[in-house]
Tab-separated table of C-alpha atoms in Angstrom:
chain	number	residue	atom	x	y	z
R	1	MET	CA	91.732	87.186	112.044
R	2	THR	CA	92.034	89.777	114.846
R	3	ASP	CA	88.760	90.949	116.446
R	4	PHE	CA	89.159	94.688	115.943
R	5	ALA	CA	85.779	95.368	117.726
R	6	GLN	CA	87.418	94.749	121.059
R	7	TYR	CA	89.571	97.891	120.470
R	8	ASP	CA	86.634	99.972	119.281
R	9	GLY	CA	85.117	102.949	121.055
R	10	TYR	CA	84.853	106.741	121.050
R	11	LYS	CA	87.877	108.337	119.670
R	12	GLN	CA	89.527	104.887	119.220
R	13	ASP	CA	91.445	104.988	115.961
R	14	PHE	CA	93.304	102.295	114.306
R	15	ASP	CA	96.801	103.126	112.832
R	16	PHE	CA	98.017	101.179	109.940
R	17	TYR	CA	101.818	101.144	109.381
R	18	VAL	CA	102.259	99.941	105.894
R	19	GLY	CA	105.364	99.068	103.926
R	20	PRO	CA	106.216	97.349	100.604
R	21	ALA	CA	106.616	93.528	100.795
R	22	ARG	CA	109.544	93.825	98.236
R	23	GLN	CA	112.232	96.406	99.430
R	24	ASP	CA	113.475	97.202	95.914
R	25	ASP	CA	113.354	100.558	94.196
R	26	PHE	CA	111.039	102.422	96.642
R	27	ARG	CA	109.418	105.631	95.751
R	28	SER	CA	107.155	107.118	98.443
R	29	ARG	CA	104.691	108.900	95.917
R	30	GLU	CA	104.180	105.810	93.770
R	31	PHE	CA	103.842	103.597	96.880
R	32	GLY	CA	101.348	106.093	98.470
R	33	ASP	CA	99.282	106.432	95.238
R	34	ARG	CA	99.130	102.463	94.905
R	35	LEU	CA	98.117	102.111	98.693
R	36	TRP	CA	95.605	104.946	98.478
R	37	ALA	CA	94.041	103.319	95.404
R	38	ASP	CA	93.908	99.987	97.117
R	39	VAL	CA	92.369	101.280	100.281
R	40	SER	CA	89.719	103.176	98.114
R	41	ARG	CA	88.937	99.876	96.244
R	42	ILE	CA	88.856	97.807	99.396
R	43	LEU	CA	86.345	100.163	101.123
R	44	LYS	CA	84.318	100.528	97.840
R	45	THR	CA	84.459	104.277	98.388
R	46	PRO	CA	85.959	106.484	95.562
R	47	PHE	CA	88.315	108.965	96.920
R	48	ASP	CA	87.300	111.523	94.376
R	49	GLY	CA	87.989	115.096	95.700
R	50	GLY	CA	90.706	113.906	98.159
R	51	THR	CA	93.917	115.826	98.356
R	52	ILE	CA	97.472	114.787	97.898
R	53	THR	CA	100.163	117.308	98.977
R	54	PRO	CA	103.847	117.000	99.321
R	55	ASP	CA	105.540	117.788	102.527
R	56	SER	CA	109.107	119.063	103.277
R	57	HIS	CA	110.612	115.672	103.917
R	58	GLU	CA	110.060	113.858	100.638
R	59	GLY	CA	106.741	112.448	101.725
R	60	TYR	CA	103.102	112.928	100.744
R	61	ASN	CA	99.974	113.640	102.770
R	62	TYR	CA	96.728	112.176	101.337
R	63	TRP	CA	93.361	113.214	102.814
R	64	PHE	CA	89.688	112.141	101.986
R	65	ASP	CA	86.394	112.690	103.923
R	66	ASN	CA	82.772	112.487	103.327
R	67	ASP	CA	79.691	111.822	105.385
R	68	ASP	CA	80.695	108.151	105.987
R	69	LEU	CA	84.312	108.206	106.596
R	70	SER	CA	87.576	110.117	106.840
R	71	SER	CA	90.898	108.790	105.670
R	72	SER	CA	94.462	110.031	105.859
R	73	LEU	CA	97.688	108.603	104.763
R	74	TYR	CA	101.344	109.727	104.985
R	75	SER	CA	103.811	108.086	102.661
R	76	GLY	CA	107.267	109.080	103.314
R	77	PRO	CA	110.848	107.922	102.581
R	78	ARG	CA	111.884	104.671	103.979
R	79	GLU	CA	114.107	104.990	107.164
R	80	SER	CA	117.511	103.249	107.387
R	81	GLY	CA	117.428	100.742	110.309
R	82	SER	CA	116.413	97.201	111.031
R	83	GLY	CA	113.330	97.912	113.363
R	84	VAL	CA	109.920	96.953	112.366
R	85	LEU	CA	108.700	100.497	111.750
R	86	ASP	CA	111.864	101.326	109.790
R	87	GLN	CA	110.183	99.051	107.207
R	88	MET	CA	106.855	100.926	107.308
R	89	PRO	CA	107.090	104.264	105.387
R	90	ALA	CA	103.377	104.801	105.310
R	91	ILE	CA	100.794	105.369	108.066
R	92	LEU	CA	97.070	105.103	107.290
R	93	THR	CA	94.066	106.069	109.588
R	94	VAL	CA	90.522	105.539	108.465
R	95	ILE	CA	87.623	106.657	110.808
R	96	SER	CA	84.107	105.866	110.391
R	97	ARG	CA	81.509	108.804	110.619
R	98	SER	CA	78.585	106.547	110.136
R	99	GLU	CA	76.307	105.498	112.790
R	100	ASP	CA	75.837	102.151	111.063
R	101	VAL	CA	79.487	101.101	110.530
R	102	ALA	CA	82.117	101.100	113.309
R	103	SER	CA	85.821	102.069	112.734
R	104	SER	CA	86.698	98.498	113.753
R	105	GLU	CA	84.630	97.252	110.788
R	106	LEU	CA	86.576	99.456	108.499
R	107	ALA	CA	89.738	98.515	109.972
R	108	GLU	CA	88.951	94.701	109.558
R	109	ARG	CA	88.041	95.311	105.781
R	110	ILE	CA	91.236	97.201	105.252
R	111	TYR	CA	93.433	94.749	107.213
R	112	ALA	CA	91.897	91.736	105.287
R	113	GLY	CA	92.259	93.511	101.926
R	114	LEU	CA	95.831	94.562	102.496
R	115	THR	CA	97.067	91.360	103.966
R	116	ALA	CA	95.402	89.239	101.234
R	117	SER	CA	97.808	90.948	98.843
R	118	ASP	CA	101.611	89.937	98.681
R	119	ASP	CA	102.396	93.625	98.034
R	120	TYR	CA	102.320	95.039	101.645
R	121	LEU	CA	103.776	94.522	105.079
R	122	VAL	CA	101.108	95.670	107.589
R	123	VAL	CA	101.154	96.312	111.360
R	124	VAL	CA	98.008	97.831	113.035
R	125	PHE	CA	98.199	99.684	116.302
R	126	ALA	CA	95.435	100.463	118.773
R	127	HIS	CA	94.905	104.022	119.949
R	128	ASN	CA	97.238	103.279	122.989
R	129	GLY	CA	100.117	102.297	120.756
R	130	MET	CA	99.882	98.638	121.215
R	131	PRO	CA	100.082	96.444	118.173
R	132	ILE	CA	97.067	94.395	117.630
R	133	ALA	CA	97.602	92.781	114.292
R	134	ALA	CA	100.496	92.180	111.793
R	135	LYS	CA	101.149	90.384	108.601
R	136	PHE	CA	104.662	89.390	109.781
R	137	ASP	CA	106.512	88.617	112.934
R	138	ILE	CA	107.132	91.840	114.802
R	139	GLY	CA	108.572	90.384	117.923
R	140	ASP	CA	107.431	91.022	121.497
R	141	ASP	CA	109.618	93.991	122.444
R	142	TRP	CA	106.837	96.684	122.629
């Protein structure tokens, strides 16, 4: 497993780009709802009181925060193309607000939980835009 702690620090977020493992019959709202529920389950934090709002591009914005963390998800339409990010219609960011749990710990839990499932393709980027973990081969052209 990737050591996310080496990328941790003040204002060091982890951006998860997530796509469906099976590319059939994709619907951004259904995918976003399922991913949002899975992240809530993985973190053992009910996202009660969170918001889900449609945007003007057939996508959906999800937001939740409490004293321990903030979480945002954008689930949009799939892009046509053969690039790695074309397969990733969702972007997830979870930030720790706790003094006891680092954002890297949350990122490790999310990565382990999402990649344990056969439902998702996952690429995690550090704050500087460099990929630090992926469930599939993303190549070296970054």
